CSV table of C-alpha atoms and ligand atoms in Angstrom, one decimal:
chain,number,residue,atom,x,y,z
X,1,MET,CA,152.7,26.8,18.8
X,2,PRO,CA,156.1,25.5,19.7
X,3,ARG,CA,157.7,27.4,22.6
X,4,ARG,CA,160.9,28.0,20.6
X,5,GLU,CA,158.8,29.8,18.0
X,6,LEU,CA,156.9,31.8,20.6
X,7,LEU,CA,160.1,32.9,22.3
X,8,ARG,CA,162.2,33.5,19.2
X,9,ASN,CA,162.2,37.3,19.3
X,10,VAL,CA,162.6,37.7,23.1
X,11,ARG,CA,165.5,39.9,24.1
X,12,ARG,CA,164.5,41.5,27.3
X,13,ILE,CA,163.1,39.4,30.2
X,14,VAL,CA,161.7,40.3,33.6
X,15,VAL,CA,162.2,37.5,36.1
X,16,LYS,CA,160.1,37.6,39.2
X,17,ILE,CA,161.3,35.5,42.1
X,18,GLY,CA,158.8,34.6,44.9
X,19,THR,CA,159.7,34.5,48.6
X,20,SER,CA,159.3,30.7,48.9
X,21,LEU,CA,162.1,30.2,46.4
X,22,ILE,CA,164.8,32.1,48.3
X,23,THR,CA,163.9,31.3,51.9
X,24,GLU,CA,164.5,28.3,54.1
X,25,LYS,CA,162.4,28.1,57.3
X,26,GLY,CA,161.6,31.8,57.0
X,27,LEU,CA,165.3,32.8,56.6
X,28,ILE,CA,167.0,34.1,53.4
X,29,SER,CA,169.0,31.3,52.0
X,30,ARG,CA,172.1,32.2,50.1
X,31,LYS,CA,172.3,28.7,48.6
X,32,LYS,CA,168.8,29.1,47.1
X,33,ILE,CA,169.5,32.6,45.8
X,34,MET,CA,172.8,31.5,44.3
X,35,ARG,CA,171.1,28.8,42.3
X,36,LEU,CA,168.7,31.2,40.7
X,37,VAL,CA,171.4,33.9,40.2
X,38,SER,CA,173.5,31.3,38.3
X,39,ASP,CA,170.6,30.6,36.0
X,40,ILE,CA,170.0,34.4,35.5
X,41,ALA,CA,173.8,35.0,34.8
X,42,ASP,CA,173.8,32.2,32.2
X,43,LEU,CA,170.9,33.8,30.4
X,44,ARG,CA,172.7,37.2,30.6
X,45,LYS,CA,175.7,35.6,29.0
X,46,ARG,CA,173.5,34.3,26.2
X,47,GLY,CA,172.7,37.9,25.4
X,48,TYR,CA,169.3,38.3,27.1
X,49,GLU,CA,168.7,41.5,29.1
X,50,ILE,CA,167.4,40.7,32.5
X,51,VAL,CA,165.5,42.7,35.2
X,52,VAL,CA,164.9,40.8,38.4
X,53,VAL,CA,161.9,41.5,40.6
X,54,SER,CA,162.4,39.8,44.0
X,55,SER,CA,160.2,39.4,47.0
X,56,GLY,CA,161.6,38.3,50.3
X,57,ALA,CA,162.2,41.6,52.2
X,58,ILE,CA,159.4,41.2,54.7
X,59,SER,CA,160.3,37.5,55.3
X,60,ALA,CA,164.0,38.4,55.7
X,61,GLY,CA,163.1,41.1,58.2
X,62,CYS,CA,160.8,38.7,60.1
X,63,GLY,CA,163.7,36.3,60.4
X,64,VAL,CA,165.8,38.9,62.1
X,65,LEU,CA,163.0,40.0,64.4
X,66,GLN,CA,162.0,36.4,65.0
X,67,LYS,CA,158.4,37.2,64.4
X,68,ASP,CA,155.7,35.5,62.3
X,69,ARG,CA,154.4,37.8,59.6
X,70,ARG,CA,150.8,36.4,60.0
X,71,PHE,CA,150.6,38.1,63.5
X,72,MET,CA,152.2,41.4,62.6
X,73,SER,CA,150.6,44.8,62.1
X,74,ILE,CA,151.1,46.8,58.9
X,75,PRO,CA,153.7,49.1,60.5
X,76,GLU,CA,155.5,46.1,61.8
X,77,LYS,CA,155.6,44.5,58.4
X,78,GLN,CA,156.9,47.8,57.0
X,79,ALA,CA,159.6,47.9,59.6
X,80,ALA,CA,160.4,44.3,58.7
X,81,ALA,CA,160.7,45.2,55.1
X,82,ALA,CA,163.1,48.1,56.0
X,83,ILE,CA,165.3,45.6,57.8
X,84,GLY,CA,165.0,42.8,55.4
X,85,GLN,CA,165.5,44.7,52.1
X,86,ILE,CA,169.1,45.3,53.0
X,87,LEU,CA,169.7,41.7,53.8
X,88,LEU,CA,168.0,40.6,50.6
X,89,MET,CA,170.1,43.0,48.5
X,90,ASN,CA,173.3,42.0,50.3
X,91,GLU,CA,172.6,38.4,49.3
X,92,TYR,CA,171.8,39.2,45.7
X,93,ARG,CA,174.9,41.4,45.5
X,94,ALA,CA,177.2,38.7,46.9
X,95,CYS,CA,175.7,36.1,44.5
X,96,PHE,CA,175.8,38.2,41.4
X,97,LYS,CA,179.3,39.4,42.2
X,98,LYS,CA,180.5,35.8,42.1
X,99,LYS,CA,179.1,35.6,38.6
X,100,GLY,CA,180.7,38.9,37.6
X,101,TYR,CA,177.7,41.2,37.7
X,102,GLU,CA,176.9,44.3,39.7
X,103,ILE,CA,173.3,45.0,40.7
X,104,GLY,CA,171.2,48.2,41.2
X,105,GLN,CA,168.3,48.4,43.6
X,106,ILE,CA,165.0,50.0,42.4
X,107,LEU,CA,162.1,50.3,44.9
X,108,LEU,CA,158.7,51.3,43.5
X,109,THR,CA,155.2,51.9,44.8
X,110,GLU,CA,152.0,52.0,42.7
X,111,ASP,CA,152.1,55.8,42.9
X,112,ASP,CA,155.4,55.8,41.0
X,113,VAL,CA,153.9,54.1,37.9
X,114,LYS,CA,150.7,56.2,38.0
X,115,ASN,CA,152.7,59.3,37.7
X,116,ARG,CA,153.9,59.5,34.0
X,117,ARG,CA,157.1,61.4,34.8
X,118,ARG,CA,158.2,59.0,37.6
X,119,PHE,CA,157.2,56.1,35.3
X,120,LEU,CA,159.5,57.4,32.6
X,121,ASN,CA,162.2,58.3,35.1
X,122,SER,CA,162.3,54.7,36.4
X,123,ARG,CA,162.4,53.5,32.8
X,124,HIS,CA,165.4,55.7,32.1
X,125,THR,CA,167.2,54.4,35.2
X,126,MET,CA,166.5,50.8,34.4
X,127,ASN,CA,167.5,51.2,30.8
X,128,THR,CA,170.8,52.9,31.8
X,129,LEU,CA,171.6,50.1,34.3
X,130,ILE,CA,170.9,47.5,31.6
X,131,GLU,CA,173.2,49.4,29.2
X,132,MET,CA,175.9,49.5,31.8
X,133,GLY,CA,175.6,45.7,32.1
X,134,VAL,CA,174.2,45.9,35.6
X,135,ILE,CA,171.2,43.8,36.7
X,136,PRO,CA,168.4,45.9,38.1
X,137,VAL,CA,166.8,44.2,41.2
X,138,VAL,CA,163.3,45.6,41.9
X,139,ASN,CA,161.0,45.3,44.9
X,140,GLU,CA,158.0,47.1,46.2
X,141,ASN,CA,159.0,50.0,48.4
X,142,ASP,CA,157.1,48.3,51.3
X,143,SER,CA,158.4,50.6,54.0
X,144,VAL,CA,156.7,53.7,52.6
X,145,ALA,CA,153.7,52.2,50.8
X,146,VAL,CA,150.4,52.1,52.5
X,147,LYS,CA,147.3,50.5,51.0
X,148,GLU,CA,146.3,53.3,48.7
X,149,ILE,CA,149.6,53.6,46.9
X,150,LYS,CA,150.6,49.9,47.0
X,151,PHE,CA,150.7,47.2,44.4
X,152,GLY,CA,150.4,44.8,47.4
X,153,ASP,CA,152.0,41.9,45.6
X,154,ASN,CA,155.0,41.4,43.5
X,155,ASP,CA,153.2,39.6,40.7
X,156,THR,CA,151.3,42.8,39.8
X,157,LEU,CA,154.4,44.8,40.4
X,158,SER,CA,156.4,42.7,38.0
X,159,ALA,CA,153.8,43.1,35.2
X,160,HIS,CA,154.2,46.9,35.6
X,161,VAL,CA,158.0,46.6,35.6
X,162,ALA,CA,157.7,44.6,32.3
X,163,ASN,CA,155.7,47.5,30.9
X,164,ILE,CA,158.2,50.1,32.3
X,165,VAL,CA,161.2,48.4,30.7
X,166,GLN,CA,159.2,47.2,27.6
X,167,ALA,CA,160.2,43.6,28.2
X,168,ASP,CA,159.3,40.9,25.7
X,169,LEU,CA,158.7,38.3,28.4
X,170,LEU,CA,157.9,38.1,32.1
X,171,ILE,CA,158.7,34.9,33.9
X,172,LEU,CA,157.0,34.4,37.3
X,173,LEU,CA,159.0,31.9,39.3
X,174,SER,CA,157.3,30.4,42.4
X,175,ASP,CA,156.7,27.0,43.8
X,176,VAL,CA,153.8,26.2,41.5
X,177,ASP,CA,154.3,24.3,38.2
X,178,GLY,CA,152.0,26.5,36.2
X,179,PHE,CA,148.2,27.2,35.8
X,180,TYR,CA,145.9,24.2,36.3
X,181,MET,CA,142.4,24.2,34.8
X,182,ASP,CA,141.6,21.2,37.0
X,183,LEU,CA,143.7,20.5,40.1
X,184,ALA,CA,143.0,16.8,39.7
X,185,ASP,CA,144.8,16.8,36.4
X,186,PRO,CA,148.5,17.0,37.1
X,187,HIS,CA,149.5,18.8,33.9
X,188,PRO,CA,149.6,22.6,33.8
X,189,VAL,CA,147.8,24.2,30.8
X,190,ASP,CA,150.5,24.8,28.2
X,191,GLU,CA,149.3,27.9,26.5
X,192,ILE,CA,146.7,30.6,27.3
X,193,HIS,CA,145.6,33.6,25.1
X,194,LYS,CA,142.9,35.2,27.2
X,195,ILE,CA,142.1,35.6,30.9
X,196,ASP,CA,138.3,35.0,31.0
X,197,GLU,CA,135.9,34.3,33.9
X,198,GLU,CA,136.3,30.6,33.5
X,199,ILE,CA,140.1,30.8,34.0
X,200,LEU,CA,139.7,33.3,36.9
X,201,SER,CA,137.2,30.9,38.6
X,202,ARG,CA,139.9,28.2,38.6
X,203,ALA,CA,142.5,30.3,40.3
X,204,GLY,CA,141.6,28.9,43.8
X,205,ASP,CA,143.6,31.7,45.3
X,206,SER,CA,145.5,31.1,48.5
X,207,GLU,CA,148.0,33.3,50.3
X,208,SER,CA,151.1,31.3,51.2
X,209,ILE,CA,152.6,31.9,54.6
X,210,HIS,CA,155.7,33.3,52.9
X,211,GLY,CA,154.6,35.8,50.2
X,212,THR,CA,151.5,37.7,49.2
X,213,GLY,CA,150.7,36.4,45.7
X,214,GLY,CA,148.6,33.4,44.8
X,215,MET,CA,147.3,32.2,41.4
X,216,LEU,CA,144.8,35.1,41.2
X,217,THR,CA,147.5,37.8,41.3
X,218,LYS,CA,149.5,35.8,38.7
X,219,LEU,CA,146.4,35.8,36.4
X,220,ARG,CA,146.0,39.5,36.9
X,221,ALA,CA,149.6,40.0,35.9
X,222,ALA,CA,149.0,37.8,32.9
X,223,ASP,CA,146.0,39.9,31.9
X,224,ILE,CA,148.1,43.0,31.8
X,225,ILE,CA,150.8,41.2,29.8
X,226,ILE,CA,148.3,39.7,27.3
X,227,LYS,CA,146.7,43.1,26.7
X,228,SER,CA,150.1,44.7,26.3
X,229,GLY,CA,150.9,42.1,23.6
X,230,GLU,CA,153.8,40.5,25.3
X,231,LYS,CA,154.3,37.0,26.9
X,232,MET,CA,154.4,35.6,30.4
X,233,ILE,CA,155.3,32.3,31.8
X,234,ILE,CA,154.4,30.8,35.2
X,235,ALA,CA,156.9,28.2,36.2
X,236,ASN,CA,158.3,26.4,39.1
X,237,GLY,CA,161.6,28.0,40.2
X,238,ASN,CA,162.7,24.8,42.0
X,239,VAL,CA,163.1,23.0,38.6
X,240,ALA,CA,166.9,22.7,38.0
X,241,GLY,CA,168.1,25.2,35.3
X,242,VAL,CA,164.5,26.4,34.8
X,243,LEU,CA,165.3,29.7,33.1
X,244,GLY,CA,167.8,28.2,30.6
X,245,ARG,CA,165.4,25.4,29.8
X,246,ILE,CA,162.5,27.8,29.2
X,247,MET,CA,164.6,29.8,26.8
X,248,ASN,CA,165.7,26.6,25.0
X,249,GLY,CA,162.1,26.1,24.2
X,250,GLU,CA,161.2,23.4,26.6
X,251,LYS,CA,157.5,23.2,27.5
X,252,ILE,CA,157.8,24.2,31.2
X,253,GLY,CA,154.9,25.8,33.1
X,254,THR,CA,152.2,27.8,31.4
X,255,ILE,CA,152.8,30.4,28.8
X,256,PHE,CA,150.4,33.4,28.3
X,257,VAL,CA,150.6,34.8,24.8
X,258,GLY,CA,149.7,38.4,24.2
X,259,LYS,CA,147.4,39.9,21.6
X,260,GLU,CA,148.8,40.3,18.1
X,261,SER,CA,147.9,44.0,18.1
X,262,PRO,CA,149.6,45.2,21.3
X,263,LEU,CA,149.1,48.5,22.9
X,264,LYS,CA,152.1,50.7,22.1
X,265,GLY,CA,154.2,52.8,24.5
X,266,LYS,CA,152.2,55.6,26.0
X,267,LYS,CA,148.9,53.8,25.5
X,268,ARG,CA,150.0,51.0,27.7
X,269,TRP,CA,150.7,53.5,30.5
X,270,ILE,CA,147.2,55.0,30.0
X,271,ALA,CA,145.6,51.6,30.1
X,272,PHE,CA,147.3,50.0,33.1
X,273,SER,CA,148.8,52.8,35.1
X,274,ALA,CA,147.2,56.2,34.7
X,275,ASN,CA,144.8,57.1,37.4
X,276,ALA,CA,141.6,58.7,36.1
X,277,ARG,CA,141.0,62.0,37.8
X,278,GLY,CA,137.5,62.6,36.4
X,279,SER,CA,135.2,61.4,33.7
X,280,LEU,CA,133.4,62.7,30.6
X,281,ILE,CA,130.0,61.6,29.4
X,282,ILE,CA,129.9,61.8,25.6
X,283,ASP,CA,127.0,61.6,23.2
X,284,GLU,CA,126.1,58.7,20.8
X,285,GLY,CA,127.7,60.4,17.8
X,286,ALA,CA,131.0,60.8,19.7
X,287,VAL,CA,130.9,57.2,20.9
X,288,ARG,CA,130.6,56.1,17.3
X,289,ALA,CA,133.4,58.4,16.2
X,290,LEU,CA,135.7,56.9,18.8
X,291,VAL,CA,134.7,53.2,18.5
X,292,GLU,CA,133.9,52.8,14.9
X,293,ARG,CA,135.7,55.6,13.1
X,294,LYS,CA,138.8,55.6,15.4
X,295,LYS,CA,138.6,59.4,15.7
X,296,SER,CA,139.8,61.7,18.5
X,297,LEU,CA,137.3,63.2,21.0
X,298,LEU,CA,136.1,66.7,20.2
X,299,ALA,CA,134.3,69.1,22.6
X,300,THR,CA,131.2,69.1,20.6
X,301,GLY,CA,130.5,65.5,21.6
X,302,ILE,CA,130.8,66.1,25.4
X,303,ILE,CA,127.6,66.1,27.4
X,304,SER,CA,129.0,66.5,30.9
X,305,SER,CA,132.2,66.4,32.9
X,306,ASP,CA,132.9,65.1,36.4
X,307,GLY,CA,135.9,65.5,38.7
X,308,LYS,CA,138.7,68.0,38.9
X,309,TYR,CA,141.5,67.5,36.4
X,310,ASP,CA,144.2,69.4,34.6
X,311,LEU,CA,145.6,69.4,31.1
X,312,GLY,CA,147.6,66.2,30.9
X,313,ASP,CA,145.6,64.2,33.4
X,314,ALA,CA,143.8,61.0,32.6
X,315,VAL,CA,140.0,60.9,32.5
X,316,GLU,CA,137.5,58.1,31.9
X,317,ILE,CA,135.2,58.3,28.9
X,318,LYS,CA,131.6,57.2,29.3
X,319,ALA,CA,128.7,56.5,27.0
X,320,PRO,CA,125.4,58.4,27.6
X,321,ASP,CA,124.2,55.5,29.8
X,322,GLY,CA,127.2,55.9,32.1
X,323,THR,CA,129.1,52.8,30.8
X,324,ALA,CA,132.9,53.4,30.8
X,325,ILE,CA,134.2,52.9,27.3
X,326,GLY,CA,137.8,54.1,27.6
X,327,LYS,CA,140.4,56.3,29.1
X,328,GLY,CA,142.5,59.2,27.7
X,329,ILE,CA,144.7,62.1,28.5
X,330,VAL,CA,142.9,65.5,28.2
X,331,ASN,CA,144.1,68.6,26.6
X,332,TYR,CA,142.0,70.8,28.8
X,333,SER,CA,141.3,71.3,32.5
X,334,SER,CA,137.9,70.5,34.0
X,335,GLU,CA,137.2,74.3,34.3
X,336,GLU,CA,137.8,74.7,30.6
X,337,ILE,CA,135.8,71.7,29.7
X,338,GLU,CA,132.8,73.2,31.5
X,339,LYS,CA,133.1,76.2,29.2
X,340,ILE,CA,133.6,74.4,25.9
X,341,LYS,CA,131.5,71.2,26.2
X,342,GLY,CA,129.1,70.7,23.4
X,343,LYS,CA,130.7,73.6,21.4
X,344,LYS,CA,132.0,73.6,17.9
X,345,THR,CA,135.7,74.1,17.0
X,346,ASN,CA,135.3,77.8,15.8
X,347,GLU,CA,133.3,78.7,18.9
X,348,ILE,CA,136.1,77.3,21.2
X,349,ARG,CA,138.7,79.2,19.3
X,350,LEU,CA,136.8,82.4,20.1
X,351,LEU,CA,136.3,81.4,23.7
X,352,LEU,CA,139.8,80.2,24.5
X,353,GLY,CA,142.0,82.1,22.0
X,354,GLN,CA,145.6,81.0,22.4
X,355,SER,CA,145.4,77.9,24.4
X,356,PHE,CA,143.3,76.2,21.7
X,357,PHE,CA,143.5,72.5,20.9
X,358,GLU,CA,141.6,70.9,18.1
X,359,GLU,CA,140.8,67.8,20.2
X,360,VAL,CA,139.9,67.3,23.8
X,361,ILE,CA,141.5,63.9,23.7
X,362,ASN,CA,143.8,63.0,20.8
X,363,ARG,CA,143.5,59.6,19.3
X,364,ASP,CA,147.1,58.8,20.2
X,365,ASN,CA,146.3,59.5,23.9
X,366,LEU,CA,143.2,57.4,24.1
X,367,ILE,CA,142.5,53.7,24.7
X,368,LEU,CA,139.1,51.9,24.5
X,369,TYR,CA,138.2,49.1,26.9
S,1,LIG,N1,157.4,43.1,48.6
S,1,LIG,C1,157.2,41.9,49.5
S,1,LIG,C2,158.5,41.5,50.1
S,1,LIG,O1,159.6,41.8,49.5
S,1,LIG,C3,156.6,40.7,48.8
S,1,LIG,C4,155.3,40.8,48.1
S,1,LIG,C5,154.9,39.5,47.5
S,1,LIG,O2,155.2,38.5,48.1
S,1,LIG,O3,154.3,39.5,46.5
S,1,LIG,O4,158.5,40.9,51.1
């Protein structure tokens, strides 16, 4: 499909900028940032709403410390991020200011998007900044994030940010021209609709000495965006006027096109962010009710429960053979489920009285894999 057609309804864009695009010999380059900021400001003036996700904090910090990130421990990298994030934002602020825009800094960890309240809070903040005409600039909160609560790379982070702000398009700018099926063929694939094993096997991932992401992390981001029903483009940020040209419909880089029946609002959060605190094994009848008849999950279909969870937590739903078939938000705690599993609605009413819900997981709070 022509790009212009694909991008016709795009209003809100997340632009992710890789470290290599804004550093020169390991140091933050104002000239390089200015070039991209000019591009972004031009899009803003054309009416697009923009959120920037920028890497570069660790590199900027390494520049100050005169250390090579490849030989640094994790706490040293965290310290470098603490030093570098200020420099990075100073540069963005100076550059956007020249173009007449203020910026706002948002630092996130994976923990922030897993927690529904914090996820929504960050959405409200970013929406408010956008309404104020301010450009949100997001990075991972590297100085507090350890492995368990970390995205680890800004490609993944930017796909989550796209979900947080409900962006129509994510543009990943780095120093690659797009996704290649065959590295010997110098043309990037134009359009991709599904991330399958074949595509993943061509990723040929490599960590650059600057940033963390490679093609694999970009494809993972694309998978989230495709399943969310939005669009993503991988393009080379060194191409002059790249953002404007993309939005003019030029065939630049690779576009990933989302499903036609996208996951809506809360379901997206359940699918990509919510951490399952336990699991429910359900019987064949309940599996059919969920998969074929698109029903909610009732207690009567539950065989067993695992883990400790509360009302409002996410749990994984499993078929009798243990295969995970979906995820959903439960209306009962694990203790209550122990009491009501396998029971009919009127028995549960007698058992639980006031705190009675018809469904264990309502259809609106449930996704199937
Ligand atoms: N958050 C890291 C930084 O600002 C970059 C992660 C990445 O390169 O993907 O340095």
